[in-house]
PDB file of C-alpha atoms in Angstrom:
ATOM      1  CA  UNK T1168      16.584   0.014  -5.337  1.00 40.00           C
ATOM      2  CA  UNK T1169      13.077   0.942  -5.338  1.00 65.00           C
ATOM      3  CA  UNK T1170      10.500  -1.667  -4.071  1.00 78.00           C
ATOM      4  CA  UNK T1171       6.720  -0.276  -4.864  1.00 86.00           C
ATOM      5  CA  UNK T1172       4.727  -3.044  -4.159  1.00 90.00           C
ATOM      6  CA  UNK T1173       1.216  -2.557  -6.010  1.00 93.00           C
ATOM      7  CA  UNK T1174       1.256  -2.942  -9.866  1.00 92.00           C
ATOM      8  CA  UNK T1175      -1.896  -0.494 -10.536  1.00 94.00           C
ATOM      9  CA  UNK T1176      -4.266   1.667  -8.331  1.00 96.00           C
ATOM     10  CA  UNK T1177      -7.898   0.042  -9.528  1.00 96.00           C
ATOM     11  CA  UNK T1178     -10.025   2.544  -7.432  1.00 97.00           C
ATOM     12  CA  UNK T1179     -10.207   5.976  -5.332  1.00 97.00           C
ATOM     13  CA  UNK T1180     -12.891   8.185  -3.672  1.00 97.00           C
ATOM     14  CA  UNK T1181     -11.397  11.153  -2.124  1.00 96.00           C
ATOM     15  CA  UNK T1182     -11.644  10.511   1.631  1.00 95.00           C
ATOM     16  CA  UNK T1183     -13.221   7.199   1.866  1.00 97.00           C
ATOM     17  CA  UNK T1184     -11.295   4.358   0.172  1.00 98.00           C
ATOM     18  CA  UNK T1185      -8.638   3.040  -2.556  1.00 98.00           C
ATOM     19  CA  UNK T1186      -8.203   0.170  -4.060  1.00 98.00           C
ATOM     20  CA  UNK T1187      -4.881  -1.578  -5.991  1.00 97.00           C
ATOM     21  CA  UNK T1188      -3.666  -4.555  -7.679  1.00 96.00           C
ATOM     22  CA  UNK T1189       0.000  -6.750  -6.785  1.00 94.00           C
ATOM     23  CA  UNK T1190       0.897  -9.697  -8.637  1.00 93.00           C
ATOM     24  CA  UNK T1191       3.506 -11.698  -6.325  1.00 90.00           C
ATOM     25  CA  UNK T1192       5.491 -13.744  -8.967  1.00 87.00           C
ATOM     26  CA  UNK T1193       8.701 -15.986  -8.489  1.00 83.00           C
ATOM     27  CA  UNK T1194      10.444 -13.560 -10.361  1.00 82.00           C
ATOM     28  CA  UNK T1195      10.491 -11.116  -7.726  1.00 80.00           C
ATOM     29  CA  UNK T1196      13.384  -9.601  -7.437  1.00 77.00           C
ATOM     30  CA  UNK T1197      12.467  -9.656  -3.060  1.00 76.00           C
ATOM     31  CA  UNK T1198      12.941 -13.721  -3.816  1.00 77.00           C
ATOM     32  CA  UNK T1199      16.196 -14.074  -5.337  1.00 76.00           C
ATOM     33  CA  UNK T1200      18.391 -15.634  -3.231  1.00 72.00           C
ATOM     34  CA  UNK T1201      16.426 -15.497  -0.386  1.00 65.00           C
ATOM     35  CA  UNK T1202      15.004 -18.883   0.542  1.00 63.00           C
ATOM     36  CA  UNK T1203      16.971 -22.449   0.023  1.00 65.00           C
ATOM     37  CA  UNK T1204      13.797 -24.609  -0.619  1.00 76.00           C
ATOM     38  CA  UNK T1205      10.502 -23.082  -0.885  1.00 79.00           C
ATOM     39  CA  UNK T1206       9.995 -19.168  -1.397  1.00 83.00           C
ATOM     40  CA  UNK T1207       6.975 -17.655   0.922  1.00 84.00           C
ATOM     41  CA  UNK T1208       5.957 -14.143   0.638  1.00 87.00           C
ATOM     42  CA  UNK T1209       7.213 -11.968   3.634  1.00 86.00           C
ATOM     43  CA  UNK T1210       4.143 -10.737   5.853  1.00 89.00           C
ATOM     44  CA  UNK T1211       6.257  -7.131   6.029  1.00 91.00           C
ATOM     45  CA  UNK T1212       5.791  -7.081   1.880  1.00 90.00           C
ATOM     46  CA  UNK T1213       1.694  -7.133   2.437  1.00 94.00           C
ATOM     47  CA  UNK T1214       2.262  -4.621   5.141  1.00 95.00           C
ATOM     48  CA  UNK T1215       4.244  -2.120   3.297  1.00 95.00           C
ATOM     49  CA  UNK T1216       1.407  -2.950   0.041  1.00 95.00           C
ATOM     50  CA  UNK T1217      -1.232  -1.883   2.320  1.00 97.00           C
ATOM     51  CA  UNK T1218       0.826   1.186   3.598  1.00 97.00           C
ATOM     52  CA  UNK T1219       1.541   2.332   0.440  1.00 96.00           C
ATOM     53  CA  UNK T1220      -1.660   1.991  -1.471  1.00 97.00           C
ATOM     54  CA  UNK T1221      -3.397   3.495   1.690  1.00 97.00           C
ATOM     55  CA  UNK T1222      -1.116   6.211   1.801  1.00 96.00           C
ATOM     56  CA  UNK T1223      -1.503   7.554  -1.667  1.00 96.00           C
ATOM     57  CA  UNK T1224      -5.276   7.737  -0.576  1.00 97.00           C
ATOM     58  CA  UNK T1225      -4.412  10.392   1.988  1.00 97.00           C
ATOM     59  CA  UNK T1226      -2.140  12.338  -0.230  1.00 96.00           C
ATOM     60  CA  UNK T1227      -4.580  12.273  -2.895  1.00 97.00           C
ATOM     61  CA  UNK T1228      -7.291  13.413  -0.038  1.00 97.00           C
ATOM     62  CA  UNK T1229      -5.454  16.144   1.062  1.00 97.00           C
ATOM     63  CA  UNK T1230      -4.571  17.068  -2.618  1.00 96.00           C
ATOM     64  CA  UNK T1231      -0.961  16.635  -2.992  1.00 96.00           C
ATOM     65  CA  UNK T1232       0.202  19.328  -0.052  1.00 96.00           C
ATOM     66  CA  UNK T1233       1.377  16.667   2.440  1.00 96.00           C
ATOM     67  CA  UNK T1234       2.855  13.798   2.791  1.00 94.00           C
ATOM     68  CA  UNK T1235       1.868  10.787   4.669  1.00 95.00           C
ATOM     69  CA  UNK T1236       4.702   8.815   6.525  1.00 94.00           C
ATOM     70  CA  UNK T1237       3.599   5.844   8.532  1.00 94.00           C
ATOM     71  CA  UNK T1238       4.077   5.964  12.139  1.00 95.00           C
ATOM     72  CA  UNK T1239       1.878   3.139  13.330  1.00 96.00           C
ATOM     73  CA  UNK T1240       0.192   0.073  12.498  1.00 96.00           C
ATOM     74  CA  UNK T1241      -2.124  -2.376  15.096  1.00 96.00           C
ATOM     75  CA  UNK T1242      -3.906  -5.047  14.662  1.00 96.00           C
ATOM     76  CA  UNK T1243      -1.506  -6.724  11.960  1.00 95.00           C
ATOM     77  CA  UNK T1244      -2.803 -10.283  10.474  1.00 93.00           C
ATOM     78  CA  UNK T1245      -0.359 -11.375   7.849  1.00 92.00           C
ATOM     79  CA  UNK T1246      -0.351 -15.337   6.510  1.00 85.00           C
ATOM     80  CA  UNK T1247       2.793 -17.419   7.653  1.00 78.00           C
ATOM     81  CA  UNK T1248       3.145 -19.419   4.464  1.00 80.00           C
ATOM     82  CA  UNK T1249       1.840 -17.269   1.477  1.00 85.00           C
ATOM     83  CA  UNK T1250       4.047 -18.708  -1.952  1.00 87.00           C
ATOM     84  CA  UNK T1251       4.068 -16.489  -4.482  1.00 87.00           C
ATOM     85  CA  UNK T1252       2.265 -16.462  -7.637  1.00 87.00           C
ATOM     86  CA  UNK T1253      -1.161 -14.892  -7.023  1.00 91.00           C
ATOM     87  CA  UNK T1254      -3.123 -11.749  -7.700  1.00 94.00           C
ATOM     88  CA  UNK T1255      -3.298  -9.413  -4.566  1.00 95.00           C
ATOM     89  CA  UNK T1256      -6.647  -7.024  -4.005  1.00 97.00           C
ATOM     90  CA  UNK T1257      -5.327  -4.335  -1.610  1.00 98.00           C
ATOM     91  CA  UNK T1258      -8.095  -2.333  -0.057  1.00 98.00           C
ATOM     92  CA  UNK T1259      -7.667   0.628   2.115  1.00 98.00           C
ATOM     93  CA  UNK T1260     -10.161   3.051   3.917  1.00 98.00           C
ATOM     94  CA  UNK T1261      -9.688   6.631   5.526  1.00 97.00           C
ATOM     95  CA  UNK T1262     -11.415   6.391   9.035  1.00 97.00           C
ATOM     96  CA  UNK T1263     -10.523  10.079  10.118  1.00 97.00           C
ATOM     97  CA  UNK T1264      -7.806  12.639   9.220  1.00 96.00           C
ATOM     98  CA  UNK T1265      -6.893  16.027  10.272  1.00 95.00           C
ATOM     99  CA  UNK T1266      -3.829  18.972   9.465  1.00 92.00           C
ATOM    100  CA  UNK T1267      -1.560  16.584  11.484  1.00 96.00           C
ATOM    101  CA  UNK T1268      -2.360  12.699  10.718  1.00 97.00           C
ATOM    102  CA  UNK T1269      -4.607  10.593   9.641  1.00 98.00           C
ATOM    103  CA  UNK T1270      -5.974   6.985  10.781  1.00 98.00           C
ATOM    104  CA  UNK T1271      -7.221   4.259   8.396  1.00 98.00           C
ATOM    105  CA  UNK T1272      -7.369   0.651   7.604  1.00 98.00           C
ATOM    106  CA  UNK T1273      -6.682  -2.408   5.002  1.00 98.00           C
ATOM    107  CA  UNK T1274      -7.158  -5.599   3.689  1.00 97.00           C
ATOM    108  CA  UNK T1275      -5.326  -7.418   1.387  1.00 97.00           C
ATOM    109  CA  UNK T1276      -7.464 -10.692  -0.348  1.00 96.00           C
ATOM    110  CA  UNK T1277      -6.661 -13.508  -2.862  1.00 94.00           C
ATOM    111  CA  UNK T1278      -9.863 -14.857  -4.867  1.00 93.00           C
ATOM    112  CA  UNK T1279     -12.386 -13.175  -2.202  1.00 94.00           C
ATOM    113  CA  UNK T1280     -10.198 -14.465   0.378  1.00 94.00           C
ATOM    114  CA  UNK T1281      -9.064 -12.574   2.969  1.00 95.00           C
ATOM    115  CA  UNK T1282      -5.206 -13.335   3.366  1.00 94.00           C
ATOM    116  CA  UNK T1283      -4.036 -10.199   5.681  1.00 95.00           C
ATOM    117  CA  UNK T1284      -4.916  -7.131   7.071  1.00 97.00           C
ATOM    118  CA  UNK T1285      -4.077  -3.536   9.108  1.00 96.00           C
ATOM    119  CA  UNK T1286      -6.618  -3.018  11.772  1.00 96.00           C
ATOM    120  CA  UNK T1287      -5.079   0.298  12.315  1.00 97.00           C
ATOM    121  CA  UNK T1288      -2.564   2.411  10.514  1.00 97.00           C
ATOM    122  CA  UNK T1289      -1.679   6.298  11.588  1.00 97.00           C
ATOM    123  CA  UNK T1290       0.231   8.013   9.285  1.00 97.00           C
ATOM    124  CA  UNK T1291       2.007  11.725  10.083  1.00 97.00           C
ATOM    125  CA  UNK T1292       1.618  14.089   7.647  1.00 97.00           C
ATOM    126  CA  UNK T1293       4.639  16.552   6.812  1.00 95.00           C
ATOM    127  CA  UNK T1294       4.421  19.530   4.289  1.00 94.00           C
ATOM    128  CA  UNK T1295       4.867  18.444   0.423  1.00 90.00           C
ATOM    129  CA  UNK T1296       7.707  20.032  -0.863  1.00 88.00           C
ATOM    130  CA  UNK T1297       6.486  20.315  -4.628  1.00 93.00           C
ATOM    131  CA  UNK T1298       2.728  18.953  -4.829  1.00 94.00           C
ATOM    132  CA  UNK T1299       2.698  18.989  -8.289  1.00 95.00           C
ATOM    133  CA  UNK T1300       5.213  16.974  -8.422  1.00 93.00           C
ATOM    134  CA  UNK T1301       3.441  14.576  -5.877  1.00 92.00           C
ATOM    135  CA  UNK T1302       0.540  14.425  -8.681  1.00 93.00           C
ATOM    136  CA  UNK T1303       2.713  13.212 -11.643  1.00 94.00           C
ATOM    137  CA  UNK T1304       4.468  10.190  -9.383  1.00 91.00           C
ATOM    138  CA  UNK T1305       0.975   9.667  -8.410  1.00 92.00           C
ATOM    139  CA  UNK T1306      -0.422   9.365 -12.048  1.00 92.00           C
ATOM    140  CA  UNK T1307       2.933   8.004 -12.830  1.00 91.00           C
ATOM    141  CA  UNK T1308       2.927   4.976 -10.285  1.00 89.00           C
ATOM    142  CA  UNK T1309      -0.699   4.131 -10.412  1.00 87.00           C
ATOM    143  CA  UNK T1310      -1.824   3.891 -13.821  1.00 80.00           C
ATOM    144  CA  UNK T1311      -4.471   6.759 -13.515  1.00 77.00           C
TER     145      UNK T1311
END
């Protein structure tokens, strides 16, 4: 199973920042099951949101020869009792990158709230087999 946890990409500029959409609904297939009384959203689901979203930004910097594999994350701020059913903004910025790795950070906030957030995230980068196909997932998974 396949867990890609924005719904759109809403916003790039090549080496600076991204920005994406995720709706958590009850109907999540990550909530099934899962919780006896009250379902809460998982603070590692708004990590791996930010992670992903931020890491497309650094493929799509580097133009679909790499890819980026997170290797570290500091800073981490994630809400303890989250329920689902709201709108996520996911925010992520490219501080530096090089060849080997590159450093940003992210925010994820709720009606101009801010609800969690990466003060830190390094991500390896390993050759792209097939960066073409890299592009089409990319247009593919983000609606651009």
């Amino acid at each position: 199973m396949r867990f890609l946890l924005y719904d759109a990409i809403t916003g790039i500029d090549k080496g600076r920042f991204i920005s994406g959409t995720k709706t958590f609904s009850l109907s999540d297939e990550c909530f099934r099951g899962h919780f006896s009384r009250r379902a809460v959203v998982p603070g590692v689901l708004l990590v791996e949101a930010m992670a992903q979203v931020l890491g497309w930004l650094i493929i799509y910097s580097h133009d679909f020869k790499l890819s980026a594999v997170m290797s570290l994350i500091e800073e981490v701020s994630v809400p303890a009792q989250l329920r689902p059913g709201f709108k996520a903004e996911i925010r992520g910025e490219m501080l530096s990158t090089s060849a080997r790795d590159s450093l940003g950070t992210a925010k994820v906030t709720v009606d101009g709230q801010l609800v969690a957030s990466l003060g830190r995230i390094i991500y390896v980068h390993a050759p792209a087999p097939d960066p073409e196909k890299l592009r089409t997932l990319f247009r593919y998974y983000s609606g651009l």
